Short mmCIF file of C-alpha atoms and ligand atoms in Angstrom, two decimals:
data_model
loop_
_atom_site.label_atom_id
_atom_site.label_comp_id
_atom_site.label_asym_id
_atom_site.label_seq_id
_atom_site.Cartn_x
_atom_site.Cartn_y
_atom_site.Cartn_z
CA UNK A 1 4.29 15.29 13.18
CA UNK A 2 3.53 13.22 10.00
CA UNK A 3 -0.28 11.97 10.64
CA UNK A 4 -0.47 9.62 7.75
CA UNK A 5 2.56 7.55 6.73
CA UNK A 6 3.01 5.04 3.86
CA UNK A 7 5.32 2.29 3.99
CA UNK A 8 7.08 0.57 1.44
CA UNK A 9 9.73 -1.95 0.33
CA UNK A 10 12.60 -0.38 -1.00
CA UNK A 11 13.99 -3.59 -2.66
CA UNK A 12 11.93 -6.88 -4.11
CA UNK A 13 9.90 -7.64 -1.49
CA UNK A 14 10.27 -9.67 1.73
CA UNK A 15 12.08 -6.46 3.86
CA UNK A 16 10.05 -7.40 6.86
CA UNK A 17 7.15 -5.29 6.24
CA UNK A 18 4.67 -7.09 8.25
CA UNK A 19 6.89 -6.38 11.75
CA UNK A 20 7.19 -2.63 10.86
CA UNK A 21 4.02 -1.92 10.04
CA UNK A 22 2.80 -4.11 12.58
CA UNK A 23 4.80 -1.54 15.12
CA UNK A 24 3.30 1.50 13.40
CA UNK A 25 0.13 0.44 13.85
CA UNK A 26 -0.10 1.17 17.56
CA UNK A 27 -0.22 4.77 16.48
CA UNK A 28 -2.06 4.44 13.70
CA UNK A 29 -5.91 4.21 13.68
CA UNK A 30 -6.32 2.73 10.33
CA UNK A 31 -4.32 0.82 8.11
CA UNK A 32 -5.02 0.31 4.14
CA UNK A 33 -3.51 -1.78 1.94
CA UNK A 34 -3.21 -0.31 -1.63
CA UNK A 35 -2.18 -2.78 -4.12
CA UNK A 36 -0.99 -6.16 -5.04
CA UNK A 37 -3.12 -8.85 -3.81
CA UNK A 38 -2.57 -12.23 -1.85
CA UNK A 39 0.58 -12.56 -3.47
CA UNK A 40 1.69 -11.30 -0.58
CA UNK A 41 2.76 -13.00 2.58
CA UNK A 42 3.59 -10.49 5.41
CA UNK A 43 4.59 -12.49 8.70
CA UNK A 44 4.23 -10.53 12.26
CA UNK A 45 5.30 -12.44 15.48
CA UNK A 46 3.24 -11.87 18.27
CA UNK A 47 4.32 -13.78 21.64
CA UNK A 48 5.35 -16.96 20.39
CA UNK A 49 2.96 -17.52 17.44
CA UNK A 50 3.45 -16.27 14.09
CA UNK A 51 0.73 -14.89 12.19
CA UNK A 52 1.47 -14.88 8.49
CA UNK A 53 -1.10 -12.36 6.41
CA UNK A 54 -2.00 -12.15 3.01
CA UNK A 55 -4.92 -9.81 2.18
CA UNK A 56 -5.59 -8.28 5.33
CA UNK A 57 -3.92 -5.31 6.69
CA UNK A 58 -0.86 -6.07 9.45
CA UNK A 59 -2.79 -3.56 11.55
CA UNK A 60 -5.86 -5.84 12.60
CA UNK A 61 -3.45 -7.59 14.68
CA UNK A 62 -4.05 -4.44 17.08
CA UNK A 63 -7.49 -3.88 18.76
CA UNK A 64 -9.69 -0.96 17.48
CA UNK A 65 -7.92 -0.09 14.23
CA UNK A 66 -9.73 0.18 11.03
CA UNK A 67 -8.17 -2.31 8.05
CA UNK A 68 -9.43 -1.25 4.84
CA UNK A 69 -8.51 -3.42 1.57
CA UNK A 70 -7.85 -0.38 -0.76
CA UNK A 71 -9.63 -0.36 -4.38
CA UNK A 72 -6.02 -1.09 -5.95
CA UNK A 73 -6.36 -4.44 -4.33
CA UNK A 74 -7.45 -7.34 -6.66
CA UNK A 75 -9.10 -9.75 -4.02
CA UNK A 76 -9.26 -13.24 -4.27
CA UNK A 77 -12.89 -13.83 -2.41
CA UNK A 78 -11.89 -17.19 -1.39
CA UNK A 79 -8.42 -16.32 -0.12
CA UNK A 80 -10.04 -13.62 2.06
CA UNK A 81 -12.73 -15.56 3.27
CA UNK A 82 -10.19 -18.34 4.12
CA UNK A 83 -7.74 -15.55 5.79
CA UNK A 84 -10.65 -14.41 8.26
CA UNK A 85 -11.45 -17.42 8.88
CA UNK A 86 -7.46 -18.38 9.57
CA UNK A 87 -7.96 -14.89 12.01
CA UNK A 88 -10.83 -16.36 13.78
CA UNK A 89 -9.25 -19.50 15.04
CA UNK A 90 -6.23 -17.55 16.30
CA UNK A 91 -9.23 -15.13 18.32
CA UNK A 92 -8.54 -12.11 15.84
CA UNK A 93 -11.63 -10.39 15.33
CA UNK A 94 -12.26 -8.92 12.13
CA UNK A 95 -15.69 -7.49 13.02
CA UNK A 96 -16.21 -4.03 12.35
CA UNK A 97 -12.68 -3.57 12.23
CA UNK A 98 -12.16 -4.76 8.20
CA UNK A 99 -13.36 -3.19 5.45
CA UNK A 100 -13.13 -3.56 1.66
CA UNK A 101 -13.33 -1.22 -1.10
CA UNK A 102 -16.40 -1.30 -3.31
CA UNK A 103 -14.27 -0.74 -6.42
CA UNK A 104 -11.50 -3.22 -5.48
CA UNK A 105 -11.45 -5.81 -8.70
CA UNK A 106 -12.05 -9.47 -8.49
CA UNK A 107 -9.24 -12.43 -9.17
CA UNK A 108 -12.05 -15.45 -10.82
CA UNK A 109 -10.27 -19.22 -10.83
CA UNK A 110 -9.67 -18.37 -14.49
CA UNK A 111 -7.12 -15.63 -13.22
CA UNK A 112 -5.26 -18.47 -11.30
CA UNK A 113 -5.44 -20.94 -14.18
CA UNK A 114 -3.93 -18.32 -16.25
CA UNK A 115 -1.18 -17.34 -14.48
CA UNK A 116 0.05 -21.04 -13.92
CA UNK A 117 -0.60 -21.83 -17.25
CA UNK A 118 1.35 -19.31 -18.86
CA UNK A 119 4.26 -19.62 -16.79
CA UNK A 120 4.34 -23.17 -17.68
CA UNK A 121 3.85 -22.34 -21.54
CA UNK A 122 6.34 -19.80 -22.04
CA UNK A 123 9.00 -21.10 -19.74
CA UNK A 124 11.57 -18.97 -21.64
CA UNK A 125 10.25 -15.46 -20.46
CA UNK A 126 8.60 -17.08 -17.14
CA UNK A 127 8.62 -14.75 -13.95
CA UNK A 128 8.33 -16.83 -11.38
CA UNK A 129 4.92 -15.60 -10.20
CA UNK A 130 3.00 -16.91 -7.51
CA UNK A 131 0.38 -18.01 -9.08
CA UNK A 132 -2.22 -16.50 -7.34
CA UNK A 133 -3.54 -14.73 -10.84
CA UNK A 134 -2.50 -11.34 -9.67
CA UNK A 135 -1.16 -10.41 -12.99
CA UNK A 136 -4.53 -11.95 -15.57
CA UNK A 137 -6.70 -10.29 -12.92
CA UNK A 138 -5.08 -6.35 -13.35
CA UNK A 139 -4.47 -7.20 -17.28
CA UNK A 140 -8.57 -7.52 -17.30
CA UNK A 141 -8.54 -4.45 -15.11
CA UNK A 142 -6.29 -2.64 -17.82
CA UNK A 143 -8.29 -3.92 -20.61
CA UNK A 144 -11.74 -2.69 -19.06
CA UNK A 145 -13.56 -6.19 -18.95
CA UNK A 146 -12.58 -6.28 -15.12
CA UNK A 147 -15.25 -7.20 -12.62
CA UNK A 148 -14.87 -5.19 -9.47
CA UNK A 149 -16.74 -5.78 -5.65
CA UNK A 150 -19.35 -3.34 -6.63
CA UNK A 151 -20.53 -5.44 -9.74
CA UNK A 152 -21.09 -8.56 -7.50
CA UNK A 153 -24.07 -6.69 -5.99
CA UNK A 154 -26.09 -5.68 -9.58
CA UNK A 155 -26.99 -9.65 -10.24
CA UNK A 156 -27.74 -8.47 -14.12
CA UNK A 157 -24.30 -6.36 -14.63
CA UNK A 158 -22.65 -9.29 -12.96
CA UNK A 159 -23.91 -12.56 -14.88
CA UNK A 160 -23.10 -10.17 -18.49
CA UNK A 161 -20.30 -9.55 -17.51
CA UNK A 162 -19.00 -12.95 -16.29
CA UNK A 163 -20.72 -14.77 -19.01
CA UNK A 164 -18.76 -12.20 -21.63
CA UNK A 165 -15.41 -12.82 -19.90
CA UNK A 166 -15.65 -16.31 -19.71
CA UNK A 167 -16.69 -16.62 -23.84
CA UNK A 168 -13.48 -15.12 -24.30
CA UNK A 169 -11.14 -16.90 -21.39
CA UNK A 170 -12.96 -20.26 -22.16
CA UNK A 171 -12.04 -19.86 -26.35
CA UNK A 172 -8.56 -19.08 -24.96
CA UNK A 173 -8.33 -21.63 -22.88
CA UNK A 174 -8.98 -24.20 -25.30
CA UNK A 175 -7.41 -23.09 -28.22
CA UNK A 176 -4.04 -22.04 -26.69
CA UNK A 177 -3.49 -24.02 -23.89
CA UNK A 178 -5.98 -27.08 -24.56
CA UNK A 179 -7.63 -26.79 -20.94
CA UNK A 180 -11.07 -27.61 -20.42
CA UNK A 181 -13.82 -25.15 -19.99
CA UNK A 182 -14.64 -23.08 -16.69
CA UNK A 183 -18.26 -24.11 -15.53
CA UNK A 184 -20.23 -20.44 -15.76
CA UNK A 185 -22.81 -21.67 -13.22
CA UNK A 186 -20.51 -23.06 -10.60
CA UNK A 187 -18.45 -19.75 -10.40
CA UNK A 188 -21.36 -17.78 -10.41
CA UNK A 189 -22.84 -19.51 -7.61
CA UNK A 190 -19.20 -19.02 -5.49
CA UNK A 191 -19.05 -15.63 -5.90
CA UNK A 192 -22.50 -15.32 -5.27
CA UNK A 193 -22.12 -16.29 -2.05
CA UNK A 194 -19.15 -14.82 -1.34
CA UNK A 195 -20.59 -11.65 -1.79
CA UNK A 196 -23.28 -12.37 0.50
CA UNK A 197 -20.28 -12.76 3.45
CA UNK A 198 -18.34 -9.93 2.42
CA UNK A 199 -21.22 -7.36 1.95
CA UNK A 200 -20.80 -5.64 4.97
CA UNK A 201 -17.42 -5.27 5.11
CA UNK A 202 -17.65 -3.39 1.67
CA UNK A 203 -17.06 0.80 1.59
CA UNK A 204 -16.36 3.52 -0.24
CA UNK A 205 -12.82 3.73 0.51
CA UNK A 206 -11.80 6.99 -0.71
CA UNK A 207 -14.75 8.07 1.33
CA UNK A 208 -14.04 6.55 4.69
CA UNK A 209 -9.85 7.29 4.44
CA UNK A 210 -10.83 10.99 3.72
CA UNK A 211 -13.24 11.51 6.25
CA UNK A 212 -10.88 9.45 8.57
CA UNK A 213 -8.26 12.82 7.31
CA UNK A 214 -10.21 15.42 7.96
CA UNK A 215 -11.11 14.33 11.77
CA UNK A 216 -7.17 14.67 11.77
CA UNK A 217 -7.20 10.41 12.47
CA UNK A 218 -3.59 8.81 11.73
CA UNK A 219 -3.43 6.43 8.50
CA UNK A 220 -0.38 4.12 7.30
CA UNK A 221 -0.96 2.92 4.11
CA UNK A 222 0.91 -0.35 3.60
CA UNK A 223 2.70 -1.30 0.51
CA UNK A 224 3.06 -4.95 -0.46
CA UNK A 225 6.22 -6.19 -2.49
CA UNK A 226 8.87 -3.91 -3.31
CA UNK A 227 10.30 -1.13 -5.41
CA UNK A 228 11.91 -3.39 -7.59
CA UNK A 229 8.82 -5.30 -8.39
CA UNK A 230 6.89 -2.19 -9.05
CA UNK A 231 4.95 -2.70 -12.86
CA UNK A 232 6.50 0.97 -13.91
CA UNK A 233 9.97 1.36 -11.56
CA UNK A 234 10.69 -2.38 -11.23
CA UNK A 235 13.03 -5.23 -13.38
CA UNK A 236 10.62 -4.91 -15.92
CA UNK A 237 9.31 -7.80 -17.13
CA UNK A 238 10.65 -9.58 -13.84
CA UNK A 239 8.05 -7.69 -11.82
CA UNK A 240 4.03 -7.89 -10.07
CA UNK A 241 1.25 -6.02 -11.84
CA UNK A 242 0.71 -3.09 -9.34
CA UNK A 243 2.35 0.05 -8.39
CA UNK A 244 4.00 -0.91 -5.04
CA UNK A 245 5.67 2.25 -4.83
CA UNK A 246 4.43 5.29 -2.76
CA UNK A 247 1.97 6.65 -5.62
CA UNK A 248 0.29 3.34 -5.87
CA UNK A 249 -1.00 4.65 -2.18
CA UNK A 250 -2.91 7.81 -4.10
CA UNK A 251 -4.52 5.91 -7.06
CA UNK A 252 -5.16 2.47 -4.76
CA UNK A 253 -7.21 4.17 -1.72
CA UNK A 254 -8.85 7.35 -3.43
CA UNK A 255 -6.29 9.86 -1.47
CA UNK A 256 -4.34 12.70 -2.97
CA UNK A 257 -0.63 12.85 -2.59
CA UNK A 258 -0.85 16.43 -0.27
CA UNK A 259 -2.91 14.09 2.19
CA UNK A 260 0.62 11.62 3.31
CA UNK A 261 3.09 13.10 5.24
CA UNK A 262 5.69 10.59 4.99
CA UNK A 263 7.45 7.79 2.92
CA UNK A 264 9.09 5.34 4.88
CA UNK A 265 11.21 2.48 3.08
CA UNK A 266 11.87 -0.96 4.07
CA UNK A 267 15.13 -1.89 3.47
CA UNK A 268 16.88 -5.81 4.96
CA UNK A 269 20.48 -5.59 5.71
CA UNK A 270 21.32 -7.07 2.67
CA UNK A 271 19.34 -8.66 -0.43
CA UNK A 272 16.65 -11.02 -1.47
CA UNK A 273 14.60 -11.54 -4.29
CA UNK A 274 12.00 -14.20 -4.99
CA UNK A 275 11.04 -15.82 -8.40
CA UNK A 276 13.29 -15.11 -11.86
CA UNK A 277 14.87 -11.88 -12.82
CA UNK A 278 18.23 -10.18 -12.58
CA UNK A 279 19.84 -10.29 -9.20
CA UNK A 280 23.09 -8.52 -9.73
CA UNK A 281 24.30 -8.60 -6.08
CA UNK A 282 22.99 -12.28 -5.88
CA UNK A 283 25.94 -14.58 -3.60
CA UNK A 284 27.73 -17.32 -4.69
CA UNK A 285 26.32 -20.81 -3.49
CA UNK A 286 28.20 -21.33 -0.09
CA UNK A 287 27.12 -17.57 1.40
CA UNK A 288 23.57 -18.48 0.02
CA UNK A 289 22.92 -21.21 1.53
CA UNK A 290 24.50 -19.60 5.17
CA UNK A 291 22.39 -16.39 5.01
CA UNK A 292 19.33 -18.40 3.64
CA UNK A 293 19.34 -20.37 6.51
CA UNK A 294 20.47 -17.73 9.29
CA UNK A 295 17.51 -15.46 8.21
CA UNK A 296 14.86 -18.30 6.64
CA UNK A 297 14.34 -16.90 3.94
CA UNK A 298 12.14 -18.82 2.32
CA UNK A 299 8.77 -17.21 0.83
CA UNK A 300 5.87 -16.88 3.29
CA UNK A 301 3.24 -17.51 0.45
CA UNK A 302 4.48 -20.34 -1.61
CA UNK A 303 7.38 -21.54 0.48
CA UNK A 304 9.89 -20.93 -2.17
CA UNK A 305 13.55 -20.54 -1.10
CA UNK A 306 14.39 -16.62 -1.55
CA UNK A 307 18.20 -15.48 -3.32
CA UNK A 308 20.15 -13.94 -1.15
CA UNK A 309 22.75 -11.32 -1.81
CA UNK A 310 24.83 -8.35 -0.87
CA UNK A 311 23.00 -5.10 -0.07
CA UNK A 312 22.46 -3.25 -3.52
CA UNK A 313 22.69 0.93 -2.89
CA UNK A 314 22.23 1.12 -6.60
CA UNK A 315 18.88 -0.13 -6.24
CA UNK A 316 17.87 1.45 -2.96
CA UNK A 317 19.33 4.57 -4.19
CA UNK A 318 16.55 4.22 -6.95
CA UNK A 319 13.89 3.26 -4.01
CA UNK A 320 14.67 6.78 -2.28
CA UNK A 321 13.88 8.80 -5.88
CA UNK A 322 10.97 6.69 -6.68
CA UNK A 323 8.95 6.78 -3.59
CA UNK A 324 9.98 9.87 -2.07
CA UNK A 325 11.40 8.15 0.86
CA UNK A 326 11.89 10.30 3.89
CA UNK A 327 13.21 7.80 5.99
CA UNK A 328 14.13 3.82 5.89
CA UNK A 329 13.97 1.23 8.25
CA UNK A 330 17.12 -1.70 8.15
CA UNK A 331 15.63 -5.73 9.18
CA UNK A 332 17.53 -8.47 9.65
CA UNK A 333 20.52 -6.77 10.79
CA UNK A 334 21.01 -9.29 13.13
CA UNK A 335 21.48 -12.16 9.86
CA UNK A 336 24.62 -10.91 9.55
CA UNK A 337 26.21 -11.20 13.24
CA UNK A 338 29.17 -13.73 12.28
CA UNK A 339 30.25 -12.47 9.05
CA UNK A 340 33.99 -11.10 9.08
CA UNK A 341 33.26 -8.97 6.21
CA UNK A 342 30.44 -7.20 4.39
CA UNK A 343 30.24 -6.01 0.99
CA UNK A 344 28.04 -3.45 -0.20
CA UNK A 345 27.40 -2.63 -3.93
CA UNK A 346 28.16 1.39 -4.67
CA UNK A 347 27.54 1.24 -8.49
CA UNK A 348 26.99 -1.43 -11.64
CA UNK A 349 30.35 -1.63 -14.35
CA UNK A 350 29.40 -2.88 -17.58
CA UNK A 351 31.39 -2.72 -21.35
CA UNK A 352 33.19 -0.05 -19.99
CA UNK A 353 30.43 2.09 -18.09
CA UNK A 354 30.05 2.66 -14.32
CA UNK A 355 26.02 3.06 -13.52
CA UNK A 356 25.24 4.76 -10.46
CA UNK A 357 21.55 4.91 -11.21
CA UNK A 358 19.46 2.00 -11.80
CA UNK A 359 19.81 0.92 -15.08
CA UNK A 360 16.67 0.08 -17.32
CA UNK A 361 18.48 -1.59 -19.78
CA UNK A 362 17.42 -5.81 -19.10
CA UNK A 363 21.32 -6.85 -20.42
CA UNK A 364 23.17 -4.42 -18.32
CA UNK A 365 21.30 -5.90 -15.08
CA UNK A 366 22.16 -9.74 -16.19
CA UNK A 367 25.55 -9.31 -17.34
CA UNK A 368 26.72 -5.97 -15.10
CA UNK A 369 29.84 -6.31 -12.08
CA UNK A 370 28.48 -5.18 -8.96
CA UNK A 371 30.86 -2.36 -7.88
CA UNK A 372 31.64 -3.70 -4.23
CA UNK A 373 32.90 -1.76 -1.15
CA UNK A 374 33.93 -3.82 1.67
CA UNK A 375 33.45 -3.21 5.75
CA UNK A 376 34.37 -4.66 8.15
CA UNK A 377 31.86 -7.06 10.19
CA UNK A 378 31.10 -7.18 14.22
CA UNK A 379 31.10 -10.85 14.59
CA UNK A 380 28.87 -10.89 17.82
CA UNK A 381 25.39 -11.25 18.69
CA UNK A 382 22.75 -7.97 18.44
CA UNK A 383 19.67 -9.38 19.16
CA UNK A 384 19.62 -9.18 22.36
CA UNK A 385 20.66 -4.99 22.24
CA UNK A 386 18.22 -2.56 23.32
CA UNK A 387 19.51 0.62 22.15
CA UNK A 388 21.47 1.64 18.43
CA UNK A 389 24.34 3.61 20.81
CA UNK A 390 24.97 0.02 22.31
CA UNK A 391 24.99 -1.51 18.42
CA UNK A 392 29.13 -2.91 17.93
CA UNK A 393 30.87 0.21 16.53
CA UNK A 394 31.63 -2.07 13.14
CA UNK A 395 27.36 -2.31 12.97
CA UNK A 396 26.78 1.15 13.80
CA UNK A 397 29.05 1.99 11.17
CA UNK A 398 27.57 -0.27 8.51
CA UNK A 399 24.40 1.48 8.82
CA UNK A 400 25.81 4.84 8.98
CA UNK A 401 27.49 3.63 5.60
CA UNK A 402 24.44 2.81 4.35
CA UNK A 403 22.62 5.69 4.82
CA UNK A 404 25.48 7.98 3.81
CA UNK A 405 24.96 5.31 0.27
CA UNK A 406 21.50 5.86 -0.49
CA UNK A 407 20.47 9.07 0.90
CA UNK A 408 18.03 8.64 3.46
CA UNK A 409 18.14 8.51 7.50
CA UNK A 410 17.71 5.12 8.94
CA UNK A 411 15.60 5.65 11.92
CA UNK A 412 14.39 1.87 13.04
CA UNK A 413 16.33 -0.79 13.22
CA UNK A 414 15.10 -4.52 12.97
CA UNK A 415 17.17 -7.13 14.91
CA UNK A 416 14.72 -10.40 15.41
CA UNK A 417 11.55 -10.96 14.53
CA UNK A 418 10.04 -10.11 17.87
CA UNK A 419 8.25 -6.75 18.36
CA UNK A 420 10.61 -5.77 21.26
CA UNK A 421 13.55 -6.20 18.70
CA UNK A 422 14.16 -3.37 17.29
CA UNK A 423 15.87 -0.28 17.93
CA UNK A 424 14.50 3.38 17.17
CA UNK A 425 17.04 6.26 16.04
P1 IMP B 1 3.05 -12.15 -9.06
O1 IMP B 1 2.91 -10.94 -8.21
O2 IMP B 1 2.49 -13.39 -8.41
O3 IMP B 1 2.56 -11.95 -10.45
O4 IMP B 1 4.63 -12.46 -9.19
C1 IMP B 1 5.50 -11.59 -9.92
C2 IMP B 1 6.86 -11.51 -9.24
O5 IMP B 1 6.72 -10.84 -7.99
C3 IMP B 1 7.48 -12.88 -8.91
O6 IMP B 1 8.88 -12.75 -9.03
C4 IMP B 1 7.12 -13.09 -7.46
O7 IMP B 1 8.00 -13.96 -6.80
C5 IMP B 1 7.22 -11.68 -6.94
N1 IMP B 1 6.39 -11.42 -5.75
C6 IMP B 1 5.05 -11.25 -5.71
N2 IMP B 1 4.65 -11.01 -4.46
C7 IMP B 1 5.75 -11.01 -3.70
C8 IMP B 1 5.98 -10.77 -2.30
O8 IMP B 1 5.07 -10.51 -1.51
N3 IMP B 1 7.27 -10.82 -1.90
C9 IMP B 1 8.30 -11.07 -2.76
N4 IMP B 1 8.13 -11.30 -4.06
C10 IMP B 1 6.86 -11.26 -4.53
#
């Protein structure tokens, strides 16, 4: 029996996370999140209200689980604040039940300024980010001038430190991109008081998830984005800041890898990708626009409409390797009820060369041919079905296909958002 479990996105994000984990939760009796930061935007549907979440774990949507924000987090005090608040109104208690780690690093307004800012001045190499200052707030993490949770309670380490990173982010500010000066008092005050509201939910993290071990207590530690957004495995430069594969679980919560017991991978039925970068499965306009709108795909943080394409075992293949996947769970089968036919990318074919393992080359993943294989679709409704042996033969054998493609056992099945649709193997 695997105890503690992490889940991830084996493609770029947007699998459907939120419902999964939100299921896996009910065994679960606390749930971290390990890296990445409000960029996120998981959405679980509870009854007929949707609850979209940012910061905080899927898990607090269940009574009596622990949510801990894990110390690869970069938090955005405001957002969080705002989020619990959000929780509140919809008669989510966060009491006692959240917790942040002490060592957790900061995103400042400058981080958010940033991030827009350079998107807008380099519009040549821009990534599409969300501008949420995810990326400026781990590059000061990288660079060691970082402020982290713990920092906002030592008033003296705090101020120096703020007042040294805003010389340097105010000079930068006006002499590349001509924007006007932060105020050093007015963020000082903010974060001031947020720290005042978030003090008690602050931990050691690595302390509380271990201790949480040894009493033999369950853990799922949930990844945010995707493989192929991961800073070291992902479309590099087209990619988040963090390690949002399995190992970013280890360094963002203070846990050793002999302490998880499983890798599951999020996987939807076919492909979608938010922001710039290459998409080499990515449709044609007319089957966008029909998929896009069967499975509204449109981003849960900034709204954005998400590409859509063909399901990529070239990249998933690459998910299984990288995170160690022992199992994957397919959403949004149900998206593809009326299609006649399904295509399913086996390999890249570029100048000559067939890649069957994800290439790292930048121009082979722009310019390469998908390598398709084609199945035939069910062309009737699943969302209704209770059980995978009642599935249409032409979807059971899509996912048998699948799995057979990138090396891993499906065992959950996502056919509507609901929690009662979905189907366990
Ligand atoms: P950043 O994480 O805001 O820096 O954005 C970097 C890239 O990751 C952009 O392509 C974003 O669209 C993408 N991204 C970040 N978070 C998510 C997410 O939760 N789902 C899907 N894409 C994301």
């Amino acid at each position: 029996m695997a105890n503690n479990i992490a889940v991830v996105g084996a493609q770029w994000g947007d699998e459907g996370k939120g419902k999964i984990i939100d299921i896996l939760s009910r065994d679960a009796d606390y749930v971290v999140r390990y890296q990445g930061g409000n960029n996120a935007g998981h959405t679980v549907v509870v009854g007929n209200e949707e609850i979209i979440l940012h910061l905080v774990p899927s898990g607090i949507l269940h009574k009596g689980k622990i949510c801990i924000i894990g110390n690869g987090v970069v938090i955005d005090p405001e957002a969080l604040l705002a989020e619990i608040d959000y929780l509140k109104q919809k008669k989510i208690s966060v009491n006692g039940n959240l917790l942040i780690s002490e060592e957790a690093h900061l995103i400042f307004p400058y981080h958010k300024v940033l991030d827009k800012l350079r998107e807008e001045k380099f519009r040549k190499t821009k990534i599409g980010t969300t501008g949420k200052g995810i990326g400026p707030c781990y590059t000061d993490k990288f660079s060691r001038c970082g402020i982290r949770v713990a920092d906002l309670y030592n008033r003296k380490l705090f101020r120096e430190k703020l007042e040294c990173n805003m010389e340097e982010k105010n000079a930068i500010f006006q002499k590349v991109y001509g924007y006007n000066k932060f105020s050093f008092d007015s963020i000082y005050r903010d974060y001031i008081r947020f720290a005042a509201r978030i003090k008690p939910l602050v931990v050691n993290c690595s302390v509380v998830i271990n201790e949480a071990i040894r009493k033999k207590k369950k853990v799922l530690f949930e990844g945010a984005q995707g493989t192929l957004l991961d800073i070291d495995h992902g479309t590099y430069p087209f990619v988040t800041s963090s390690n949002s594969t399995s190992g970013g679980a280890c360094v963002g919560t203070g846990v050793g890898p002999t302490r998880i017991d499983k890798v599951i991978g999020v996987v939807k039925a076919y492909t979608t990708r938010v922001g710039e970068g290459p998409f080499p499965t990515e449709f044609t306009s007319r089957l966008m626009k029909n998929i896009r709108s069967r499975g509204k795909e449109f981003g849960a943080t900034t709204g954005r409409p998400r590409r859509c394409g063909w399901f990529d075992t070239v990249g998933v293949r690459h998910a299984v390797n990288v995170n160690g996947l022992d199992g994957i769970v397919v959403t949004k089968l149900d998206v593809l009820d009326k299609m006649p036919m399904l295509k399913v990318c086996v390999a890249y074919s570029y100048r000559g060369k067939t890649y069957t393992s994800y290439p790292a080359d930048l121009e082979v993943l722009w310019k390469a041919k998908p390598v398709y294989e084609e199945l035939p679709g069910w062309e009737s409704d699943t969302s209704g079905i209770k059980e995978f042996s009642k599935l249409p033969k032409n979807a059971r054998g899509y996912i048998r296909r699948l799995e057979k493609l990138v090396g891993a056992r499906v065992e959950m099945i996502s056919i509507g958002s609901e929690r009662n649709q979905t189907l366990f193997i």
